[in-house]
Coordinates of C-alpha atoms and ligand atoms in Angstrom, one line a residue:
M6 CA 38.2 15.8 16.3
K7 CA 35.8 12.8 16.1
N8 CA 35.7 10.8 12.8
I9 CA 32.7 9.7 11.0
L10 CA 32.3 6.8 8.1
F11 CA 29.2 6.9 5.8
A12 CA 28.9 3.8 4.2
S13 CA 26.1 3.7 1.5
S14 CA 25.6 1.7 -2.2
E15 CA 24.8 5.2 -3.9
C16 CA 26.2 8.8 -3.6
V17 CA 25.8 11.6 -5.8
P18 CA 27.3 12.9 -8.4
F19 CA 29.0 9.0 -7.9
I20 CA 26.0 6.7 -8.5
K21 CA 22.2 7.5 -8.2
T22 CA 19.3 5.6 -8.2
G23 CA 17.2 7.4 -5.9
G24 CA 17.1 9.4 -2.9
L25 CA 19.5 7.9 -0.7
A26 CA 22.2 8.7 -3.4
D27 CA 21.3 13.1 -2.9
V28 CA 21.3 12.1 1.3
V29 CA 24.6 10.2 1.6
G30 CA 25.6 12.9 -1.2
S31 CA 25.0 16.0 0.7
L32 CA 25.2 15.6 4.4
P33 CA 28.6 14.5 5.1
K34 CA 29.1 18.6 3.3
Y35 CA 26.9 20.3 6.1
F36 CA 29.0 19.2 9.4
D37 CA 31.2 21.4 11.3
K38 CA 34.6 20.6 9.9
K39 CA 36.4 21.2 13.1
K40 CA 34.2 18.9 15.0
Y41 CA 33.3 15.9 11.9
D42 CA 36.0 14.8 9.7
V43 CA 33.3 12.8 7.7
R44 CA 33.9 10.7 4.7
V45 CA 32.5 8.2 2.8
V46 CA 32.9 4.7 1.4
L47 CA 30.8 2.6 -1.7
P48 CA 31.2 0.7 -4.3
K49 CA 33.6 1.3 -7.3
Y50 CA 30.9 0.6 -9.6
C51 CA 32.1 0.2 -13.4
C52 CA 28.5 1.7 -14.6
M53 CA 30.4 4.8 -13.0
N54 CA 30.2 7.6 -15.2
Q55 CA 34.2 7.5 -16.7
K56 CA 35.0 11.2 -15.8
W57 CA 34.3 10.3 -11.9
K58 CA 36.2 6.8 -13.0
D59 CA 39.0 8.4 -14.3
R60 CA 39.5 10.9 -11.1
L61 CA 40.1 8.2 -8.6
E62 CA 43.5 7.4 -7.2
Y63 CA 44.7 4.2 -6.6
V64 CA 45.3 4.0 -2.6
N65 CA 46.1 0.0 -2.0
H66 CA 44.9 -3.5 -2.1
F67 CA 44.4 -6.9 -0.3
Y68 CA 42.8 -9.9 -0.7
M69 CA 40.2 -10.6 2.0
N70 CA 37.6 -14.0 2.4
I71 CA 33.7 -14.0 0.9
A72 CA 31.9 -16.7 -0.3
G73 CA 34.6 -18.8 0.6
Q74 CA 37.0 -17.5 -1.7
D75 CA 39.5 -14.9 -1.9
Q76 CA 38.7 -11.2 -3.3
Y77 CA 40.2 -9.0 -4.3
V78 CA 39.5 -5.6 -2.2
G79 CA 41.2 -2.4 -4.5
I80 CA 40.9 1.0 -2.4
L81 CA 40.7 4.2 -4.2
Q82 CA 39.8 7.6 -3.2
Y83 CA 38.3 11.0 -4.1
V84 CA 38.5 14.1 -2.7
Q85 CA 35.9 16.8 -3.1
D86 CA 34.4 19.5 -1.3
K87 CA 37.1 19.0 1.6
I88 CA 35.5 15.6 1.9
T89 CA 37.2 12.2 1.5
F90 CA 34.9 9.8 -1.0
Y91 CA 36.4 6.0 -0.9
F92 CA 35.6 3.4 -3.3
I93 CA 36.1 0.0 -2.8
D94 CA 37.0 -1.8 -6.6
N95 CA 36.4 -5.5 -7.5
E96 CA 35.1 -6.1 -10.6
Y97 CA 33.8 -9.5 -10.6
Y98 CA 30.9 -7.5 -7.4
F99 CA 30.8 -4.1 -9.3
S100 CA 30.7 -5.0 -13.2
G101 CA 26.5 -4.6 -13.9
F102 CA 25.3 -2.3 -16.2
A103 CA 23.8 -0.9 -12.8
P104 CA 24.2 -1.5 -9.3
Y105 CA 21.2 -3.6 -8.4
D106 CA 22.2 -5.7 -11.9
G107 CA 21.5 -9.5 -10.8
D108 CA 19.1 -11.9 -9.1
Q109 CA 18.6 -11.1 -5.3
K110 CA 21.3 -13.7 -3.8
W111 CA 23.5 -12.0 -6.2
N112 CA 22.8 -9.2 -4.3
I113 CA 23.1 -10.1 -1.5
E114 CA 26.9 -11.5 -1.9
K115 CA 27.6 -8.1 -3.2
F116 CA 26.8 -6.1 -0.3
A117 CA 28.2 -8.7 2.1
F118 CA 31.6 -8.4 0.6
F119 CA 31.2 -4.7 0.1
S120 CA 30.3 -4.2 4.0
K121 CA 33.0 -6.6 5.1
A122 CA 35.1 -4.7 2.7
V123 CA 34.9 -1.3 4.4
L124 CA 35.4 -2.7 7.8
S125 CA 38.9 -4.5 6.2
I126 CA 39.9 -1.7 4.9
L127 CA 39.9 0.8 8.2
P128 CA 43.5 -0.3 9.7
V129 CA 44.7 0.6 5.5
I130 CA 43.6 3.2 5.2
G131 CA 44.8 5.0 8.7
F132 CA 41.3 6.1 9.3
R133 CA 39.7 4.6 12.2
P134 CA 36.3 6.0 12.5
D135 CA 34.5 6.5 16.0
L136 CA 31.0 6.2 14.4
I137 CA 30.5 4.1 11.2
H138 CA 26.9 5.2 10.0
C139 CA 25.3 3.2 7.6
H140 CA 22.0 3.0 5.1
D141 CA 19.7 1.0 4.1
W142 CA 20.1 -3.1 4.1
Q143 CA 23.2 -2.9 1.6
T144 CA 25.2 -2.0 5.0
G145 CA 23.7 -4.0 7.1
L146 CA 26.2 -6.4 7.6
I147 CA 28.1 -3.7 9.0
P148 CA 27.2 -3.5 12.6
V149 CA 27.2 -7.4 12.2
Y150 CA 30.1 -7.8 11.4
L151 CA 31.7 -5.3 13.1
D152 CA 30.3 -7.4 16.5
N153 CA 32.1 -10.4 14.9
F154 CA 35.5 -8.7 14.5
R155 CA 35.6 -7.5 18.1
Y156 CA 37.8 -10.8 19.0
L157 CA 40.3 -10.0 16.3
G158 CA 41.6 -7.7 18.8
E159 CA 41.5 -3.7 20.0
Y160 CA 41.2 -2.5 16.9
Y161 CA 37.7 -3.2 16.3
R162 CA 36.5 -2.2 19.9
G163 CA 33.9 0.8 21.0
I164 CA 33.3 1.7 17.0
K165 CA 29.4 2.7 17.1
T166 CA 27.3 2.1 14.4
I167 CA 24.1 4.0 13.1
M168 CA 21.5 2.1 10.8
T169 CA 19.5 4.5 8.9
I170 CA 16.7 3.2 7.0
H171 CA 15.5 5.2 3.4
N172 CA 13.0 1.8 2.4
L173 CA 12.2 -0.8 4.6
K174 CA 10.3 -2.3 1.7
F175 CA 13.9 -3.4 0.8
Q176 CA 15.8 -6.1 3.5
G177 CA 18.4 -7.9 1.5
V178 CA 16.7 -11.4 2.3
W179 CA 18.0 -15.2 1.7
D180 CA 18.4 -18.4 2.8
T181 CA 20.2 -19.0 6.0
R182 CA 22.3 -21.6 4.6
T183 CA 23.6 -19.6 2.1
V184 CA 23.7 -16.3 4.0
R185 CA 25.8 -18.5 5.9
H186 CA 28.3 -19.5 3.4
I187 CA 28.7 -16.4 1.8
T188 CA 29.3 -14.2 4.9
G189 CA 31.5 -16.8 6.8
L190 CA 29.7 -15.5 10.0
P191 CA 29.3 -18.2 13.1
E192 CA 26.1 -20.1 13.3
Y193 CA 25.8 -17.7 16.6
Y194 CA 24.1 -14.8 14.2
F195 CA 21.4 -16.6 12.8
A196 CA 19.1 -16.8 15.3
P197 CA 15.9 -15.0 15.7
D198 CA 16.7 -12.7 18.2
K199 CA 19.9 -11.6 15.7
L200 CA 19.9 -12.2 11.9
E201 CA 17.3 -14.6 11.4
A202 CA 13.7 -13.4 10.4
Y203 CA 10.6 -15.9 9.4
K204 CA 13.9 -18.5 9.0
D205 CA 15.3 -16.8 5.9
A206 CA 18.7 -14.2 6.8
N207 CA 17.7 -10.7 7.1
L208 CA 21.1 -8.0 6.6
L209 CA 18.4 -5.4 7.2
K210 CA 17.9 -6.5 10.5
G211 CA 20.7 -7.7 11.3
G212 CA 21.9 -4.3 11.2
I213 CA 18.6 -3.2 13.3
V214 CA 19.8 -5.4 15.9
Y215 CA 23.7 -4.5 16.0
A216 CA 23.3 -1.0 15.3
D217 CA 23.8 1.0 18.3
K218 CA 21.0 3.9 17.0
V219 CA 18.7 3.3 14.3
T220 CA 17.2 5.7 12.1
T221 CA 14.5 6.8 9.9
V222 CA 13.9 9.9 7.5
S223 CA 10.9 11.3 9.0
Q224 CA 9.4 11.3 11.9
T225 CA 6.1 10.1 10.7
Y226 CA 7.7 7.1 8.8
A227 CA 9.2 6.0 12.3
E228 CA 6.3 6.0 13.8
E229 CA 4.2 3.7 10.7
I230 CA 6.8 0.9 10.1
K231 CA 5.9 0.2 13.9
T232 CA 3.1 -1.1 12.4
P233 CA 2.1 -4.1 10.2
F234 CA 1.3 -2.1 6.9
F235 CA 4.6 -0.3 7.2
G236 CA 6.4 -2.6 8.9
E237 CA 6.8 -5.0 6.3
G238 CA 7.5 -8.0 8.7
L239 CA 9.8 -6.0 11.0
D240 CA 7.4 -3.8 12.9
G241 CA 7.6 -6.0 16.1
L242 CA 11.0 -5.2 15.8
M243 CA 11.3 -1.4 15.3
S244 CA 8.7 -1.1 18.4
A245 CA 11.2 -3.1 20.3
R246 CA 13.7 -1.0 19.5
S247 CA 12.1 2.3 19.4
N248 CA 13.9 4.2 22.2
D249 CA 16.6 3.7 20.3
L250 CA 14.4 5.0 17.2
C251 CA 14.1 8.4 15.9
G252 CA 13.1 9.9 12.1
I253 CA 15.4 12.6 11.2
V254 CA 13.8 14.3 8.1
N255 CA 16.1 14.6 4.8
G256 CA 17.4 17.8 3.5
L257 CA 18.3 19.1 0.1
D258 CA 21.6 20.0 -0.9
Y259 CA 20.2 23.8 -1.8
S260 CA 23.3 24.5 -3.7
E261 CA 22.7 21.8 -6.2
Y262 CA 18.6 22.5 -6.6
C263 CA 18.6 26.1 -6.4
P264 CA 16.3 27.8 -8.6
F265 CA 18.1 31.2 -9.4
K266 CA 21.8 29.5 -9.8
D267 CA 20.3 26.8 -11.7
T268 CA 21.7 26.7 -15.0
R269 CA 20.2 23.9 -16.8
I270 CA 17.2 25.7 -17.0
A271 CA 15.7 28.2 -19.3
K272 CA 15.0 31.3 -17.0
R273 CA 15.8 31.3 -13.5
F274 CA 13.7 33.0 -11.0
T275 CA 13.6 33.7 -7.4
V276 CA 10.3 34.8 -4.7
D277 CA 10.3 37.5 -6.3
T278 CA 10.4 36.8 -10.4
F279 CA 8.5 33.1 -10.5
R280 CA 5.3 34.9 -11.7
K281 CA 7.2 35.0 -15.5
N282 CA 9.6 32.8 -15.2
K283 CA 8.2 30.1 -14.5
V284 CA 5.9 30.1 -17.1
S285 CA 9.2 31.3 -19.9
N286 CA 10.1 27.8 -18.0
K287 CA 6.8 26.1 -18.9
V288 CA 6.7 27.2 -22.8
S289 CA 9.9 26.2 -23.4
L290 CA 9.5 22.8 -21.9
Q291 CA 5.8 22.6 -23.5
E292 CA 8.1 23.0 -27.0
E293 CA 11.3 20.9 -26.0
L294 CA 8.4 17.8 -25.2
G295 CA 6.1 18.9 -28.0
L296 CA 2.9 19.5 -25.6
E297 CA 1.0 22.1 -27.4
K298 CA 2.2 25.6 -26.3
D299 CA 0.1 27.4 -24.1
S300 CA 1.3 29.3 -21.1
K301 CA -1.6 29.5 -19.2
V302 CA -2.2 25.3 -18.9
M303 CA -1.9 24.0 -15.3
M304 CA 1.7 21.6 -15.9
I305 CA 1.7 18.7 -13.9
G306 CA 5.3 17.1 -12.9
I307 CA 5.9 13.8 -12.1
V308 CA 9.9 12.7 -11.5
S309 CA 10.3 9.3 -10.1
R310 CA 11.1 5.5 -9.9
L311 CA 8.0 3.8 -11.3
T312 CA 7.2 1.0 -8.8
D313 CA 4.8 0.0 -6.6
Q314 CA 5.7 2.4 -3.7
K315 CA 5.0 5.6 -6.0
G316 CA 1.1 5.2 -6.1
F317 CA 0.9 4.8 -10.3
D318 CA -2.2 2.4 -9.3
L319 CA -4.3 5.4 -8.7
I320 CA -3.0 8.0 -11.9
D321 CA -4.2 4.9 -13.6
C322 CA -7.6 4.5 -12.4
V323 CA -8.8 8.5 -13.1
M324 CA -6.0 9.4 -16.1
D325 CA -8.7 9.5 -18.5
E326 CA -11.1 11.1 -16.4
L327 CA -8.1 13.7 -15.0
C328 CA -7.6 14.1 -18.8
Q329 CA -10.5 15.9 -19.4
D330 CA -9.5 19.1 -17.8
A331 CA -7.6 21.6 -18.6
V332 CA -3.9 20.1 -18.0
Q333 CA -1.3 18.8 -19.2
I334 CA 0.8 16.1 -17.2
V335 CA 4.6 15.7 -17.5
V336 CA 6.6 12.4 -17.0
L337 CA 10.2 11.2 -16.0
G338 CA 11.2 8.2 -14.5
T339 CA 12.3 4.2 -15.2
G340 CA 11.3 1.2 -13.4
D341 CA 8.6 -1.4 -13.5
V342 CA 7.7 -2.4 -17.2
K343 CA 3.8 -2.0 -16.4
Y344 CA 3.8 1.9 -15.3
E345 CA 6.3 2.8 -18.0
N346 CA 4.3 1.6 -20.7
M347 CA 1.0 2.9 -19.1
F348 CA 2.6 6.5 -19.3
R349 CA 3.3 5.5 -23.2
H350 CA 0.1 4.7 -23.8
F351 CA -1.5 8.1 -22.2
A352 CA 1.3 10.0 -24.4
W353 CA -0.1 8.1 -26.8
K354 CA -3.7 8.6 -26.4
Y355 CA -3.8 12.1 -25.2
S356 CA -0.4 13.5 -27.3
G357 CA -0.3 17.1 -26.8
K358 CA -1.2 16.7 -23.5
V359 CA 0.5 13.7 -21.8
S360 CA 4.4 14.1 -22.3
A361 CA 6.1 10.3 -20.8
N362 CA 9.9 10.7 -20.6
I363 CA 10.9 6.9 -19.8
F364 CA 14.8 7.3 -18.9
Y365 CA 17.1 8.9 -16.1
S366 CA 17.6 12.7 -16.7
E367 CA 18.8 14.8 -14.2
E368 CA 18.7 17.5 -16.8
L369 CA 15.4 17.0 -17.7
S370 CA 14.3 16.5 -13.8
H371 CA 15.4 20.1 -13.3
K372 CA 13.4 21.2 -16.3
I373 CA 10.4 19.5 -14.2
Y374 CA 11.3 20.8 -11.3
A375 CA 11.2 24.5 -12.5
S376 CA 8.2 24.7 -15.0
S377 CA 5.5 22.9 -13.6
D378 CA 2.8 24.2 -11.9
A379 CA 2.5 21.3 -9.4
F380 CA 3.7 17.9 -9.0
L381 CA 1.9 14.5 -8.4
M382 CA 3.5 12.5 -5.8
P383 CA 0.5 9.9 -4.4
S384 CA 2.9 8.0 -2.9
L385 CA 1.6 4.4 -1.0
F386 CA 4.0 4.9 1.7
E387 CA 6.9 7.4 1.2
P388 CA 9.9 7.3 4.2
C389 CA 11.0 10.9 3.2
G390 CA 10.5 11.9 -0.2
L391 CA 13.2 14.3 -1.7
S392 CA 10.9 15.3 -4.9
Q393 CA 8.5 17.1 -3.6
L394 CA 11.5 19.2 -1.8
M395 CA 12.6 20.4 -4.8
S396 CA 9.3 21.4 -6.4
L397 CA 8.7 23.8 -2.8
R398 CA 12.1 25.1 -3.7
Y399 CA 11.2 25.8 -7.7
G400 CA 7.6 27.0 -6.2
T401 CA 6.0 24.3 -7.9
L402 CA 3.4 22.9 -5.7
P403 CA 2.9 19.7 -4.2
I404 CA 0.2 17.4 -4.4
V405 CA 0.3 14.6 -1.8
R406 CA -1.0 11.5 -0.3
E407 CA -0.4 12.0 3.4
T408 CA 2.0 9.5 4.5
G409 CA 5.6 9.5 6.2
G410 CA 7.7 12.5 5.2
L411 CA 4.9 14.0 2.6
K412 CA 3.2 14.5 5.7
D413 CA 6.1 15.6 7.5
T414 CA 6.8 18.2 4.8
V415 CA 3.9 19.8 2.7
E416 CA 1.5 21.3 4.5
P417 CA -1.5 21.2 2.9
Y418 CA -3.7 24.3 1.4
N419 CA -6.1 25.8 3.7
E420 CA -7.9 28.8 2.3
F421 CA -9.6 30.2 5.9
E422 CA -6.2 30.9 7.1
K423 CA -4.3 31.4 3.8
T424 CA -1.8 29.1 5.1
G425 CA 0.2 26.0 3.1
T426 CA 2.5 25.4 0.8
G427 CA 0.3 22.4 -1.0
F428 CA -2.3 20.2 -1.4
S429 CA -2.4 16.6 -0.2
F430 CA -5.2 13.9 0.8
K431 CA -5.6 10.9 3.7
N432 CA -6.6 7.7 1.5
Y433 CA -4.8 5.6 -0.6
N434 CA -8.3 6.3 -3.1
A435 CA -8.0 7.3 -7.0
H436 CA -11.1 9.8 -6.4
E437 CA -9.9 11.1 -3.0
M438 CA -6.4 12.1 -5.7
L439 CA -8.3 13.5 -8.5
N440 CA -10.4 16.2 -5.8
T441 CA -7.8 17.3 -4.4
I442 CA -5.8 17.9 -7.6
R443 CA -9.2 19.0 -9.4
Y444 CA -9.6 21.4 -6.4
A445 CA -5.7 22.4 -6.6
E446 CA -7.4 23.3 -10.4
R447 CA -9.6 25.5 -8.7
I448 CA -7.6 27.3 -7.1
Y449 CA -4.7 27.3 -10.1
Y450 CA -7.1 29.2 -12.4
D451 CA -9.8 30.9 -10.8
K452 CA -8.0 32.2 -7.4
K453 CA -4.4 33.3 -9.0
R454 CA -3.4 35.5 -6.2
D455 CA -4.2 33.0 -3.7
W456 CA -2.3 30.1 -6.0
N457 CA 0.7 32.6 -5.8
K458 CA 0.5 33.4 -2.3
I459 CA 1.1 29.2 -1.7
V460 CA 4.2 29.3 -4.4
E461 CA 5.8 32.0 -2.5
R462 CA 5.1 30.3 1.1
A463 CA 6.3 27.4 -0.2
M464 CA 9.7 28.9 -2.1
E465 CA 10.4 30.2 1.3
K466 CA 10.3 27.1 3.7
D467 CA 14.2 26.0 4.4
F468 CA 14.2 22.2 3.8
S469 CA 18.0 23.1 3.5
W470 CA 20.1 20.4 5.6
K471 CA 20.5 23.2 8.5
S472 CA 18.6 21.9 11.0
S473 CA 18.5 18.0 10.1
A474 CA 22.8 17.8 10.4
K475 CA 22.1 19.8 13.2
Q476 CA 19.9 16.4 14.5
Y477 CA 22.2 14.0 13.4
D478 CA 25.4 15.9 15.1
E479 CA 23.0 15.5 18.7
L480 CA 23.0 11.9 17.8
Y481 CA 26.3 11.5 17.1
K482 CA 27.6 13.2 20.1
S483 CA 25.2 11.2 22.2
L484 CA 26.8 8.2 21.2
I485 CA 30.5 9.3 20.8
G486 CA 30.6 12.5 22.8
K487 CA 32.1 15.7 21.7
Ligands
ADP28 P1 13.5 7.3 -4.0 O1 14.1 7.5 -3.5 O2 11.9 6.3 -3.2 O3 13.5 7.7 -5.7 P2 13.5 9.7 -4.1 O4 12.0 11.4 -3.9 O5 13.7 10.3 -2.0 O6 12.1 9.0 -3.6 O7 14.2 10.7 -4.3 C1 14.1 10.4 -5.9 C2 15.2 10.7 -6.4 O8 15.6 10.4 -7.7 C3 14.6 12.7 -6.7 O9 16.0 13.2 -6.6 C4 14.8 12.6 -8.3 O10 14.8 14.0 -9.0 C5 15.4 11.3 -8.8 N1 15.1 10.5 -9.8 C6 13.7 10.0 -10.0 N2 13.7 9.4 -11.2 C7 14.6 10.2 -11.8 C8 14.7 10.3 -13.8 N3 13.7 9.4 -14.0 N4 15.3 11.1 -14.1 C9 16.1 12.4 -13.0 N5 15.9 12.0 -11.9 C10 15.5 11.0 -11.2
GLC29 C1 14.4 6.3 -0.5 C2 13.0 6.5 0.3 C3 12.1 8.2 0.0 C4 13.8 8.7 0.3 C5 15.1 8.3 0.2 C6 16.1 9.1 0.4 O1 15.2 5.9 -1.8 O2 12.0 5.9 -0.7 O3 11.2 8.6 1.0 O4 13.8 10.2 0.3 O5 14.8 7.1 0.5 O6 16.1 8.9 2.5

C-alpha cells in the first residue's frame, strides 16, 4: 500500500472557485483503495460553508515559524467516501471572504504558510506520504521546502513530489527579498536555476524545478506551454523539463454530473430520452429566467469565470450580430467587472433573449448544462476545461476554440463523415467564432436529425476519470513503485 497526499487550495465539496476544486475533489476517489491510501490537505477557510465547518474534527495543533513569527497550525479532519481530508486552520491567514482575498503579497504569505504547514503536520498526523501531489502555484513551495527539510532528518528523505499545473498564468510572483523573509528559506534557493525568475521569486517555478515530475491537464496544453505565447515566461523551463512533463486530461465526476440522476434539473434524461426532456428543461429555464418561452429556439449556454482567458472579447465584438439570429443566450459567471457589465448590458438591450446571471450557483449551472442546446467556450487558452465535458455529458454541444484541453476533448462535427461531438474554430477571431456558431445554428434548425446524432455521440463519450486516473497511477508507479 502506498500513501499519496494531495495538497491544494481548493477542493469540492468544501471550497471551489474553478475547475481545480472539481479535479482535486474527484480524482482521489478513482484510485484503487487496495493500492493507494490517497488523502487530501487544504486550508480551513472561514468562508467555507458552515455545514462543512461543523463536521470537521479537531486532530491536533502546534506552532510553526513563518514570516518571522510563530503561527498557530491547527489540524482538523473529515472523512468522506473513505477519503481523509485534512484542513489546516489558522484564522490570521484564512479568514477572508474568498480563498484568494487580499493582495498578491498577502496571498503569497498565506500559501507559503500553507505549504510549510503541509509538510510540518505529517509527523503529527502519523501519515507519511510516499508522494505528495501538488496543485498549482499555491503549493509550489512544497517541493522546495521538502528539499530544505531533508536536512532535518530521515523523515522527509525519499518523499517524491508531482507538480500539476492547472493554469500557468498564475505563478505566485513577488520580490525576492520579501519572499525570502516570508519563507525563511536560505539564499541558496533564490537563484535563476531555482526559485528566481526575471529577478523575482516565483513560487510555481520553484515547484516545477524541484518536483520529480510535472504534469498539466491536457496533452495539447503540455505542448503549448513550451512556446512563448502560452509559456507565460516559463516556456524555456517547460522545454528544459520536457522529459519529466506530461499532459493528462481531466476527467469528470460522473456521479455528480449525471443527467439521469441529477436532482437539480427539471427533467432528467438519458441518451434515449434527451429529445423530449431537454426541451422540457429548456422551457422551464426560460420561465425561471424570464426569457421568451419558445421550445424551438436554440439556447446557447455559458458558465464561466469571467476573465480574459475565456475569450469574452470575441463575444463582445459580435454579440449584436449574434442577437439578430434566432438564439437565446444564458450566461452564469462572476469575475472581471468589465465582463460582468458587458453581459448585464446585453441582457438589458436584448431582454427576453439574453439572460445574465452574475453570481455563483451550482444549481443554476446544472440547469444550464441540462437545458441549453449548445455551450459556448471560445477560450484564448484553456489548460483543460471541465465545462465543455459537463456539456457533452448533458448532450449540450460545445462550440469551442481549438486550444488546450478544448482541442483534446471536443471533436469537431464533420458532416461528410458523420463524426464529431461539437463545433470548433481555430483562430482567436470574432467572426471565425460567429461563423462557427452560425454553422451550428444551420445544423440545429435545418438538419435536426444530424444534430441529434451529434448529441448522441457527445453523450456517449466517456470523460469519467477511468482512463486518466489510470495514467496518474502509472506515473505514481514510475516514481514510488507498486
Ligand atoms: P476554470 O477552472 O478555468 O474556471 P473549468 O472549465 O475547468 O474552468 O472549470 C470551471 C468550473 O467552475 C466548472 O465546474 C463550472 O461549472 C464552474 N463554474 C464557473 N463559474 C460558475 C458559476 N458562476 N456558478 C457555478 N459554477 C461555476
Ligand atoms: C484551471 C484551468 C482549466 C482546468 C482547471 C482544472 O482552472 O483554467 O482549464 O480545467 O484548472 O484542471
